[in-house]
Coordinates of C-alpha atoms and ligand atoms in Angstrom, one line a residue:
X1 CA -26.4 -18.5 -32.3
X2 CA -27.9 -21.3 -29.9
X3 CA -26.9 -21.8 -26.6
X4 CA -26.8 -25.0 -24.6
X5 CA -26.4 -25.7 -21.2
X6 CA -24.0 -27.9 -19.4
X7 CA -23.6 -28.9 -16.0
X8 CA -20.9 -26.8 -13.4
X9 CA -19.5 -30.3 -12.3
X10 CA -20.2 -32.5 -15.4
X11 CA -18.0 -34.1 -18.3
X12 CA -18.8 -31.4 -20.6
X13 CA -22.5 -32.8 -22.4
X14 CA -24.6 -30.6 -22.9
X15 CA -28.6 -29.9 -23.1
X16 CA -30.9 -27.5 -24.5
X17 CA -32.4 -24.8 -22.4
X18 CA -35.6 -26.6 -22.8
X19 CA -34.1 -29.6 -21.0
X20 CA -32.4 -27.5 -18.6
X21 CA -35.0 -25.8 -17.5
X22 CA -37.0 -29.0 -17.3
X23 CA -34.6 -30.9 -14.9
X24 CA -33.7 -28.2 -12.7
X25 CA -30.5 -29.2 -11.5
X26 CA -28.0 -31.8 -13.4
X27 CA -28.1 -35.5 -12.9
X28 CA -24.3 -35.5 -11.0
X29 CA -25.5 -32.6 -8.7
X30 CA -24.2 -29.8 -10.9
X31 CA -25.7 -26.7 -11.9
X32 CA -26.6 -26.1 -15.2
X33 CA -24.7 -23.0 -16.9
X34 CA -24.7 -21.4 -20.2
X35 CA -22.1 -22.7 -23.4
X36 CA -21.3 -18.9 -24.1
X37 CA -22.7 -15.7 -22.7
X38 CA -24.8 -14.4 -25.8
X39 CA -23.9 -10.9 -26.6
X40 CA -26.6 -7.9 -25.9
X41 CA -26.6 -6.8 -29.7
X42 CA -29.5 -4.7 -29.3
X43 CA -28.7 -0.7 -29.5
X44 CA -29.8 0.9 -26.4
X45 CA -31.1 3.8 -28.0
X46 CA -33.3 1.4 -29.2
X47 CA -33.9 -0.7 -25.9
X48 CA -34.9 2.6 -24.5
X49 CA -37.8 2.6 -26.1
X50 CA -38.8 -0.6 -25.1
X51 CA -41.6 -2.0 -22.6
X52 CA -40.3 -4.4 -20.1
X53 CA -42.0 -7.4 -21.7
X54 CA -40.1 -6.2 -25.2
X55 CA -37.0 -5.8 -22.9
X56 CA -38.0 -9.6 -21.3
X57 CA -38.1 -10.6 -24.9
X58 CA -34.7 -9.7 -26.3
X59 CA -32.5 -10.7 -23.1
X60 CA -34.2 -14.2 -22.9
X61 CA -34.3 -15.1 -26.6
X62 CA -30.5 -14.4 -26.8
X63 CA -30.3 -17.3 -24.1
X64 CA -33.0 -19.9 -24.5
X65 CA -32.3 -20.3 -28.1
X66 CA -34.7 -23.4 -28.5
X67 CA -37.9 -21.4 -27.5
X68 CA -39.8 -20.0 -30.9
X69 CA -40.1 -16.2 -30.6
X70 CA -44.4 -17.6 -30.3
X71 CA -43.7 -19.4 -26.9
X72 CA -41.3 -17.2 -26.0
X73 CA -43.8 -14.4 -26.2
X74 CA -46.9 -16.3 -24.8
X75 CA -44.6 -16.9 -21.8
X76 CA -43.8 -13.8 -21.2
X77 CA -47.1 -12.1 -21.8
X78 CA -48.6 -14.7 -19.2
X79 CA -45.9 -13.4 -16.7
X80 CA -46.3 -9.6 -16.7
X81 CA -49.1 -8.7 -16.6
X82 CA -51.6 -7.6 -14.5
X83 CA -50.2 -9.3 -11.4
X84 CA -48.1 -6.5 -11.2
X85 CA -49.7 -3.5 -9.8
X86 CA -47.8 -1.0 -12.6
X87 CA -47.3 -1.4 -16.0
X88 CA -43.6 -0.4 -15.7
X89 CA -43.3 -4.0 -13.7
X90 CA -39.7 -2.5 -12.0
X91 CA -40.3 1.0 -11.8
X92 CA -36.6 3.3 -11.2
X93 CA -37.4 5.3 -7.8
X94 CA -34.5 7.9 -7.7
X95 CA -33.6 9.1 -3.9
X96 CA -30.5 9.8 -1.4
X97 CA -28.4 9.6 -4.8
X98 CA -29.1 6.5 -5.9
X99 CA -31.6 4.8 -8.1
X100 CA -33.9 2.0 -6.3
X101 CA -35.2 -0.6 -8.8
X102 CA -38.4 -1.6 -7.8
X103 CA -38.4 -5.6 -8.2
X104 CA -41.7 -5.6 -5.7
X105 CA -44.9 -5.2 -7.9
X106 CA -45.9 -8.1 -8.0
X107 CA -48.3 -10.8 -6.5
X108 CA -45.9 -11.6 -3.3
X109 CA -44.4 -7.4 -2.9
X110 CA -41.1 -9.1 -2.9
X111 CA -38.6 -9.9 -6.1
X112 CA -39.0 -13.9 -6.5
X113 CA -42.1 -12.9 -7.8
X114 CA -40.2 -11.6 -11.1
X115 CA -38.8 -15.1 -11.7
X116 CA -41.3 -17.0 -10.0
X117 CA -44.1 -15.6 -12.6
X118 CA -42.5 -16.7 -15.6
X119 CA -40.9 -19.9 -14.7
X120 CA -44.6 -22.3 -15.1
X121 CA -45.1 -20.7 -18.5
X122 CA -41.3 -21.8 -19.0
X123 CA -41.8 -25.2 -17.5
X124 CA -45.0 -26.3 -19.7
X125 CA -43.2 -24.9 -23.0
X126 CA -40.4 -26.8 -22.2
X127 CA -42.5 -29.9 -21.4
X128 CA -44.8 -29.7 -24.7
X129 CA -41.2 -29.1 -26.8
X130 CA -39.6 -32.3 -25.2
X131 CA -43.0 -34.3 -25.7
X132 CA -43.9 -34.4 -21.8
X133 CA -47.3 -35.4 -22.3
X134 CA -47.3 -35.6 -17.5
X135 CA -48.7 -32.9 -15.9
X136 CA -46.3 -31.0 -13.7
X137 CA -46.1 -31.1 -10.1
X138 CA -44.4 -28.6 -8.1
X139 CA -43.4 -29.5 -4.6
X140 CA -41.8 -27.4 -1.9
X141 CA -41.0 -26.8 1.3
X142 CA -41.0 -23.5 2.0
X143 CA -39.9 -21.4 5.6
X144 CA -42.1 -18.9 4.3
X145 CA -41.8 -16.4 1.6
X146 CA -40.9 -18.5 -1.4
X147 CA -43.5 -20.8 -1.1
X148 CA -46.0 -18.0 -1.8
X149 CA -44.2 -16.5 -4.5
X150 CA -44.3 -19.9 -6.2
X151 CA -48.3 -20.9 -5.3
X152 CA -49.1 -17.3 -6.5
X153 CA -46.8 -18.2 -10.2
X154 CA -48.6 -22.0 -11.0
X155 CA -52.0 -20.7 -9.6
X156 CA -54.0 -22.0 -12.2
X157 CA -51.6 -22.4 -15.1
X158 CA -53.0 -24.6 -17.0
X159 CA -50.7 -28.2 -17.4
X160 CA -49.5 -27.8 -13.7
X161 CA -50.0 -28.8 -9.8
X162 CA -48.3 -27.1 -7.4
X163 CA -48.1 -28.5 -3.5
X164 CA -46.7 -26.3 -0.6
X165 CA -45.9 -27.6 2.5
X166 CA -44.8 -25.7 5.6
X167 CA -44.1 -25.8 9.0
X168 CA -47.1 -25.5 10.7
X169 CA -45.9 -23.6 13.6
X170 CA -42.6 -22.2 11.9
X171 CA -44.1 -19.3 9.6
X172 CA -45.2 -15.7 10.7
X173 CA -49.3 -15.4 11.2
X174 CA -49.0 -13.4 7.3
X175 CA -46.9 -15.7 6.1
X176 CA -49.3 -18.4 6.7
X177 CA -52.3 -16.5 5.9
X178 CA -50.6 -15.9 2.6
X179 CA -51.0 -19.4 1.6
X180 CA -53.6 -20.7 3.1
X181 CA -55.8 -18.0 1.1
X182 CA -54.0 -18.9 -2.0
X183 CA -56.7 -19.4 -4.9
X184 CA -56.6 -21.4 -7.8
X185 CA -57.6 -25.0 -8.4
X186 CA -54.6 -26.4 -8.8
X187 CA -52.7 -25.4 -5.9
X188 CA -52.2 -27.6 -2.3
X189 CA -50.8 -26.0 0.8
X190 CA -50.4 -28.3 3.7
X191 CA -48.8 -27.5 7.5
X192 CA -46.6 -29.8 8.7
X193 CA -46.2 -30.5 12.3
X194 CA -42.4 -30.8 12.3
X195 CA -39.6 -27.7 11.6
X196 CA -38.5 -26.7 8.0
X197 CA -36.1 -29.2 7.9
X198 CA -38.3 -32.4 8.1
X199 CA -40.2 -30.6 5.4
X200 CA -37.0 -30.1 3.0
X201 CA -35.3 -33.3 4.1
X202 CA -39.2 -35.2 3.2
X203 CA -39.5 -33.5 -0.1
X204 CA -36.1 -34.1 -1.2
X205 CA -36.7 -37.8 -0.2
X206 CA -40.2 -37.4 -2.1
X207 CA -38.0 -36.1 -5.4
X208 CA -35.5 -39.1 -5.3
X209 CA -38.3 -41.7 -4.8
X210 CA -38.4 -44.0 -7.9
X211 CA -41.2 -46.0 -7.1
X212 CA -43.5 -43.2 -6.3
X213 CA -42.4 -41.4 -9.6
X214 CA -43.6 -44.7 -11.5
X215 CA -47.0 -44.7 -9.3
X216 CA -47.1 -40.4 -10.2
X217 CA -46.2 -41.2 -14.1
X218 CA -49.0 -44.2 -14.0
X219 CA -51.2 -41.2 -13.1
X220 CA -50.0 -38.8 -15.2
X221 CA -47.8 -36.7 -13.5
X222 CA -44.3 -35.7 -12.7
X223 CA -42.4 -33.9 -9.8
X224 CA -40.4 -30.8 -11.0
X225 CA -38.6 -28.2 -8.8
X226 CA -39.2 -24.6 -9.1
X227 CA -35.9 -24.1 -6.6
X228 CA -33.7 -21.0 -7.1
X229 CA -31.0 -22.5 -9.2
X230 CA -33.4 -23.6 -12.2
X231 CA -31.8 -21.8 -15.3
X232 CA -35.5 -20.4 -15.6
X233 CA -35.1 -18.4 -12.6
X234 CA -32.1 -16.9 -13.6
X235 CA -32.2 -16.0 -17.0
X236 CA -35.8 -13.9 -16.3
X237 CA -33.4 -12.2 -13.5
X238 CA -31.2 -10.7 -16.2
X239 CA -33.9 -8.4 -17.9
X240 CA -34.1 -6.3 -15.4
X241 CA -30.7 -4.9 -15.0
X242 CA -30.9 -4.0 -19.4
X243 CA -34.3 -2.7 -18.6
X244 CA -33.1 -0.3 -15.6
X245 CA -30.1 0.4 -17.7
X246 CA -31.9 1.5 -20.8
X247 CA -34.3 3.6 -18.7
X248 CA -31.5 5.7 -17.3
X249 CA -30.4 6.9 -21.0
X250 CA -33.5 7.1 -21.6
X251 CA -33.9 9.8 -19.0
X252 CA -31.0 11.1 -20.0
X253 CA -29.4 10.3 -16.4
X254 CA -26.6 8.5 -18.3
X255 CA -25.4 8.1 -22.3
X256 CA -25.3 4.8 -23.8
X257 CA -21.7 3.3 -22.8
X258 CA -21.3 4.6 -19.8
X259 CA -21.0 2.8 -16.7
X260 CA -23.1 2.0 -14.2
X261 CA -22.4 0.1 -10.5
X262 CA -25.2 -2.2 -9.4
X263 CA -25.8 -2.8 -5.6
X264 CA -27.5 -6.8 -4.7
X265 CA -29.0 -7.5 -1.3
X266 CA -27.5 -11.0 -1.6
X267 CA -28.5 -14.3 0.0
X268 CA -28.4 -17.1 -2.4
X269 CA -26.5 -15.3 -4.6
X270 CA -28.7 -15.5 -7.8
X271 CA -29.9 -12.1 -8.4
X272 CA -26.3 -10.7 -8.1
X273 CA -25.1 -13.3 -11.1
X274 CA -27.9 -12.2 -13.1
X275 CA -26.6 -9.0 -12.9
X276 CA -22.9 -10.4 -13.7
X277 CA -24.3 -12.4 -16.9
X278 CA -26.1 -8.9 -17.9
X279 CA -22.7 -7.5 -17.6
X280 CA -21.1 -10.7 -19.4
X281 CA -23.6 -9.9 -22.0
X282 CA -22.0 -6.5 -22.4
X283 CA -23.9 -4.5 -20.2
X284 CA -22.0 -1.6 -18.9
X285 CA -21.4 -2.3 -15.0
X286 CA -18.4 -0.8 -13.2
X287 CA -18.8 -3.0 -9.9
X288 CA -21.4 -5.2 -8.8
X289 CA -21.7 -4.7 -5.4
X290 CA -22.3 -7.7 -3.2
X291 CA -24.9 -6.4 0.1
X292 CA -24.6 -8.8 2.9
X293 CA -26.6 -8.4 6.4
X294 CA -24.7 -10.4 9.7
X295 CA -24.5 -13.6 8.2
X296 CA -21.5 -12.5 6.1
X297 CA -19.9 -15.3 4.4
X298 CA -20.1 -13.8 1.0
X299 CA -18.2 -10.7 2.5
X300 CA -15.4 -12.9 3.9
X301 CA -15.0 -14.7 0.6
X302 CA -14.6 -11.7 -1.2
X303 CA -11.8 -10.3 1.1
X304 CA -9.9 -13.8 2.2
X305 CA -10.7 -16.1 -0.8
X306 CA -11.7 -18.6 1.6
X307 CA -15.9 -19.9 2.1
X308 CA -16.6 -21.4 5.5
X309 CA -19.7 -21.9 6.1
X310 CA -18.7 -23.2 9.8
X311 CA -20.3 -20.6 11.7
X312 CA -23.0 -19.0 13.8
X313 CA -26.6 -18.8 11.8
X314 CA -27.8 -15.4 13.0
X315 CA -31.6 -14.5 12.4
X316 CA -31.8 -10.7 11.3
X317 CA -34.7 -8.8 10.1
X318 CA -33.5 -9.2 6.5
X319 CA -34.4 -12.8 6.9
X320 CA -34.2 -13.7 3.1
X321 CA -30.6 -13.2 3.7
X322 CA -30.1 -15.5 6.1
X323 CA -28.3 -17.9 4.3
X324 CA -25.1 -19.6 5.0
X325 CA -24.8 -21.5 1.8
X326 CA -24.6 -19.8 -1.4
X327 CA -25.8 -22.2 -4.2
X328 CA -26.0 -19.8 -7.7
X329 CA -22.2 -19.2 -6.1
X330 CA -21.0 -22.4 -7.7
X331 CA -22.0 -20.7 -11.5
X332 CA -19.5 -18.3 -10.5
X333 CA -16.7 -20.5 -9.0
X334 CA -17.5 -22.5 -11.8
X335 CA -16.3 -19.4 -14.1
X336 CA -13.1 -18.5 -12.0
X337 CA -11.7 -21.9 -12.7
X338 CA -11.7 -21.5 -16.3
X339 CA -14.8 -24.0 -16.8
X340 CA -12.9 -26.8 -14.8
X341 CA -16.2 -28.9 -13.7
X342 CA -13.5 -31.5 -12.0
X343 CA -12.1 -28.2 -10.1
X344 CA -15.2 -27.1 -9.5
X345 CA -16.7 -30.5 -8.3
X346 CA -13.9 -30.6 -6.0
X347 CA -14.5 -27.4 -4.3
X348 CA -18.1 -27.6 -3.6
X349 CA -17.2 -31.6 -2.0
X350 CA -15.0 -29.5 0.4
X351 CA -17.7 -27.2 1.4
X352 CA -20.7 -30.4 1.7
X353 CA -17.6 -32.2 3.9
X354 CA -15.6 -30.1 5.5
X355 CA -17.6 -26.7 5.9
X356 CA -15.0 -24.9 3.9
X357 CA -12.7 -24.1 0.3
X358 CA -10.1 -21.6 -0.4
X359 CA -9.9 -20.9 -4.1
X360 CA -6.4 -19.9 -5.8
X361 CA -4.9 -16.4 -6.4
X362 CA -5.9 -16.5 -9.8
X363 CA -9.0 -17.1 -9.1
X364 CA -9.4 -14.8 -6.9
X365 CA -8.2 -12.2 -9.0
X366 CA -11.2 -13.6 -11.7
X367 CA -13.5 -11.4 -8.8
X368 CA -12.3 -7.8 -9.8
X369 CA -15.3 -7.1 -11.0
X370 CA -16.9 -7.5 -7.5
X371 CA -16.8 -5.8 -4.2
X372 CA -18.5 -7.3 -1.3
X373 CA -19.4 -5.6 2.3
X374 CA -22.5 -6.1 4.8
X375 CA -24.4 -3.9 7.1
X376 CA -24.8 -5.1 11.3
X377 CA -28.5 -5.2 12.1
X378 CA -27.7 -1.4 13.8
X379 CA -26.8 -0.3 10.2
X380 CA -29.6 -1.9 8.1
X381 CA -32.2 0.1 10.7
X382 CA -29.8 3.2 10.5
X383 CA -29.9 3.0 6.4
X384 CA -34.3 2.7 6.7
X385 CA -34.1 5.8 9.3
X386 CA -31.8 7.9 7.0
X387 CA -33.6 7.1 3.4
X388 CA -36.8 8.3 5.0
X389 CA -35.6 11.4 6.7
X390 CA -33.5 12.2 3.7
X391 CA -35.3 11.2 0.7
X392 CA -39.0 10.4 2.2
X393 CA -38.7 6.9 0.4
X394 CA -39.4 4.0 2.7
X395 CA -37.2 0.6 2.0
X396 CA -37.7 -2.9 3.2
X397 CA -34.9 -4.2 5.0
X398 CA -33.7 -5.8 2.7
X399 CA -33.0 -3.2 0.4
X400 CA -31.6 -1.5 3.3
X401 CA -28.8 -3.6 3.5
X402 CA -28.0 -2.7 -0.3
X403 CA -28.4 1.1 0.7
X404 CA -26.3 1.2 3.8
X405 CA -23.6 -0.9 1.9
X406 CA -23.6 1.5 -1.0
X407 CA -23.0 4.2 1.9
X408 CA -19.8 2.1 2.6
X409 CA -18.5 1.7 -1.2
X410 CA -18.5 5.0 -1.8
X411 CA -16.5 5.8 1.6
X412 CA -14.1 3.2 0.7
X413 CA -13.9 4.4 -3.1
X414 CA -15.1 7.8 -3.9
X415 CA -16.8 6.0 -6.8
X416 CA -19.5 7.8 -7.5
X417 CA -20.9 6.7 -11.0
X418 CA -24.6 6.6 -11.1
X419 CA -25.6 3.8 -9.3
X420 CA -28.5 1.2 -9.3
X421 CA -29.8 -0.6 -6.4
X422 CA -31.9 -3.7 -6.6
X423 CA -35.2 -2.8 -4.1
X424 CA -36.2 -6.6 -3.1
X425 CA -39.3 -5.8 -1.3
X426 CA -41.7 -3.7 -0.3
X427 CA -41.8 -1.8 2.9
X428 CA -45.0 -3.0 3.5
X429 CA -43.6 -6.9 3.6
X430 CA -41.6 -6.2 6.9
X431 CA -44.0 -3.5 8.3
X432 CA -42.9 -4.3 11.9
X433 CA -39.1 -4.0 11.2
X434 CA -39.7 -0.8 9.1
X435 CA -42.1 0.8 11.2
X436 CA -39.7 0.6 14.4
X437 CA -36.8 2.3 12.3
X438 CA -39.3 5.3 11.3
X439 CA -41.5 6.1 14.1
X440 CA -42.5 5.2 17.8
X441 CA -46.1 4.9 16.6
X442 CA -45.9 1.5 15.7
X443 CA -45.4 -0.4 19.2
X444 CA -48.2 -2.6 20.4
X445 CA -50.0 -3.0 16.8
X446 CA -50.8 -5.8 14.9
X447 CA -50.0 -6.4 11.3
X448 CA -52.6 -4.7 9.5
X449 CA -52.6 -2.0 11.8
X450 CA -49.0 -0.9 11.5
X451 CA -49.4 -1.2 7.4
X452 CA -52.2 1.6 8.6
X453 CA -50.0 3.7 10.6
X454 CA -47.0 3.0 7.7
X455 CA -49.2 4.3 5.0
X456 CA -50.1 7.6 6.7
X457 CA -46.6 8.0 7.7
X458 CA -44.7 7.3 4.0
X459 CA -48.2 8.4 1.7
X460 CA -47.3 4.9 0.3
X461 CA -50.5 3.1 -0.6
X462 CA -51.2 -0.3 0.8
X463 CA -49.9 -2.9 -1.6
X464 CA -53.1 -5.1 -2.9
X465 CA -51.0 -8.2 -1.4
X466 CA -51.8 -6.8 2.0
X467 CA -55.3 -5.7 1.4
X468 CA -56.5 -9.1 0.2
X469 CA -55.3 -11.5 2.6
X470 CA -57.2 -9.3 5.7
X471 CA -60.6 -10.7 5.1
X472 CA -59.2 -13.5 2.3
X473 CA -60.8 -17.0 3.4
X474 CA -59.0 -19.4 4.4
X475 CA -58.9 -22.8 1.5
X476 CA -56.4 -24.9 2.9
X477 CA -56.6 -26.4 6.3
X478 CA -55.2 -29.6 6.2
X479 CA -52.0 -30.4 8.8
X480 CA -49.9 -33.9 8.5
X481 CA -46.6 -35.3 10.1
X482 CA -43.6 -35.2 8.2
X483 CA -43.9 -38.9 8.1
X484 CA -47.3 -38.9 5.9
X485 CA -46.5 -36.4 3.5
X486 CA -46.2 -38.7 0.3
X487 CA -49.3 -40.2 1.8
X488 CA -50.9 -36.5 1.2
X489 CA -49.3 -35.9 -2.3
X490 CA -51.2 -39.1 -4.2
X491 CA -54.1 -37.7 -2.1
X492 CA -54.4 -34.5 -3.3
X493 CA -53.0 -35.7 -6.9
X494 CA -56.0 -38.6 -6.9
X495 CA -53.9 -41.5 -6.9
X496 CA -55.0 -44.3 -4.9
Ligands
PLP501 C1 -34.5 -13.9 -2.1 C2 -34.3 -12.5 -1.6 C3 -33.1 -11.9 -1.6 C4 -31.8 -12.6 -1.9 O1 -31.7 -12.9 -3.3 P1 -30.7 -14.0 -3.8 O2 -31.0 -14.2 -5.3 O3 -31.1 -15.3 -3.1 O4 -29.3 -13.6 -3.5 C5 -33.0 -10.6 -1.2 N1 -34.1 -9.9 -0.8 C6 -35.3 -10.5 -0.7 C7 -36.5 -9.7 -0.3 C8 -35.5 -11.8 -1.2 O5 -36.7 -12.4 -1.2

């Protein structure tokens, strides 16, 4: 059955998921969502004998129905393989009663990486199907992190550029060394001497510029977005909650039917509606349960039916939760209002005006399947502490915010189905945060010397992430004001 894709606050046209994944986000602001949720028709006896990239294969076809099971394949080949340092790609780590889904293995430790590493094989198929004879050029702004995650993806996929610009003096000393010792011939990374917000609000302006996209097409090339609402970033996201469900019957720690809860470390709020379209698709999830660290709004909306995002930004040491504005959110608003794009539209104009929307009763009602909580910064460090002394399993963070709001679900429910918690990154990612939680050994040392002490103290080898960038060489050096950046992009592109 096909699917097409049509736009959260649109008049009901819709694409294919070629197209969708091509524009990113819909001309009238929208995002783009699915027609219908395809159905998992797969028997999970037999998914349980499936790899991940056979998994990858039968979740993604059911959704991007214009993709020939060739390209479809290719793509996914491309993406897992050996960039991921096991062949499992999200390894089940069983501890404290719970099972941690490992969604770190790969080129960045942390979980875009699982999206990020498919998405350019997504983007040039979709361009060759739609006759897009342009090369594709990334741009981002990135605070850190994601801009890694996405160098590390296009590095040297053929058909693709990829430019990265950060604030020069906004991004940890890894973080930067992390891109600037990025390889591949077709990736930029340039420092900018204003904050993260000159970078978005320059690259935005880059993205809307019409005469620069006539000087790039003249060239040969066209801007694309490889943002966290692209369609192709979601629908990779899905696997891996059919993959971690399969394994579990597989191991026998469950029979096929019965239910599951799934825990999300949420910040955008795209990993946690994967999971939701896995259990639209028929996968069998009790709750999905909605981690929050300080910055809480997702926890408030759950229990008051009312988003404000008019409030404090606090930074915590889960900082890829620091987020005040959801965006995969509006797939799920979207949803609760019965598919009402003028509804829906409506909503997200209160939020961009006045900071704030209040959906109805019955909508509210439409988020049964979810319980939301969030763990103070005391707790997240409390959750690393107890895993370790427990379990001897070290967690990011991150993940610690899933594991010490699990803790919480179960007090508040006595639920106590097997449960699955999505592990974001590795340990080794946020050495300085982990390491204080653990052990008084870590005070005074640099980076590379606390991943030392961590890997004596957990038996945890060093990720290859880590190892590479201590003597990597630095490739890109060059630094420009906010102001020149389009000057930089036809540089590095060749247009003069
Ligand atoms: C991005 C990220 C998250 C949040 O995921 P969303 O899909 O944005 O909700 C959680 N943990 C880590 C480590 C991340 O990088």
């Amino acid at each position: 059955m096909q699917v097409l894709y049509k736009s959260t606050r649109g008049k009901g046209e819709t694409v294919t998921a070629s197209m969708a994944i091509l524009k990113g986000l819909s001309e009238d602001g929208g995002l783009f969502v699915p027609t219908s949720i395809p159905k998992l028709d797969v028997p999970v006896e037999k998914l349980a004998q499936m790899t991940y990239q056979e998994t990858a294969y039968e979740v993604m076809s059911r959704f991007l129905t214009d993709f020939t099971e060739e390209e479809l394949k290719n793509c996914i080949v491309n993406a897992y393989d050996e960039k991921f340092d096991t062949t499992e790609i999200a390894p089940l780590h069983e501890a404290d009663g719970a099972y941690y889904l490992e969604l770190f293995h790969g080129s960045t430790i942390a979980f875009k990486d699982m999206a990020l590493s498919i998405l350019p094989h997504l983007m040039t198929t979709a361009a060759r199907k739609n006759q897009v004879k342009n090369d594709i050029v990334i741009l981002t702004a990135t605070s850190g992190d994601t801009g890694k995650a996405a160098l590390a993806g296009f590095a040297d996929v053929p058909g693709t550029r990829i430019i990265v610009f950060y604030p020069k003096h906004g991004v940890s000393p890894i973080q930067e060394k992390q891109m600037v010792t990025q390889k591949g011939a077709n990736t930029a990374v340039v420092g900018i001497t204003g904050n993260f917000d000159d970078a978005q609000t320059a690259v935005k302006k880059m993205f809307n510029d019409k005469e620069l996209a006539a000087e790039l097409n003249e060239a040969g090339f066209q801007f694309s977005s490889a943002n966290s609402i692209n369609i192709g970033r979601l629908v990779p996201q899905i696997v891996y909650y059919v993959y971690a469900y399969a394994k579990l019957v597989k191991k026998g720690a469950i029979k096929a039917g019965d239910e599951i809860n799934v825990v999300v470390p949420t910040g955008n709020f795209g990993n946690i509606l994967a999971a939701f379209y896995a259990k639209q698709m028929g996968l069998p999830i009790h709750k999905l349960i909605c981690a929050s660290n300080e910055n809480k709004v997702l926890f408030d909306f759950f229990r008051t039916g009312t988003y404000d995002r008019k409030r404090d930004f606090i930074l915590t040491t889960s900082p890829s939760m620091d987020i005040l504005i959801s965006s995969n959110l509006e797939r799920l608003i979207y949803r609760l209002t019965g598919e009402n794009a003028e509804k829906c539209a409506e909503l997200m104009q209160a939020l961009s005006q006045g900071g704030e929307y209040t959906i109805t009763d019955e909508m509210k009602a439409g988020l049964a399947d979810f319980y939301g909580n969030y763990c103070s910064e005391a707790e997240t460090k409390e959750a690393i502490h107890e895993t370790f002394e427990k379990a001897d399993y070290v967690i990011d963070p991150h993940t610690a915010v899933a594991a010490g709001v699990y803790k919480k679900y179960v007090k508040d429910t006595d639920d106590t189905l097997p449960t699955v918690i999505a592990s974001t990154a590795s340990p080794y990612k946020f050495t300085r945060s982990v390491m204080a939680a653990i052990s008084n050994k870590g005070e005074g040392l640099d980076d590379f010397a606390l991943a030392d002490e961590l890997t004596k103290i957990s038996g945890v080898k060093i990720p290859r992430a880590v190892e590479e960038i201590r003597t990597a060489p630095v490739l890109h050096d060059r630094v420009v004001d906010a102001p020149d950046m389009p000057a930089a992009v036809k540089d590095i592109l060749g247009i003069h």
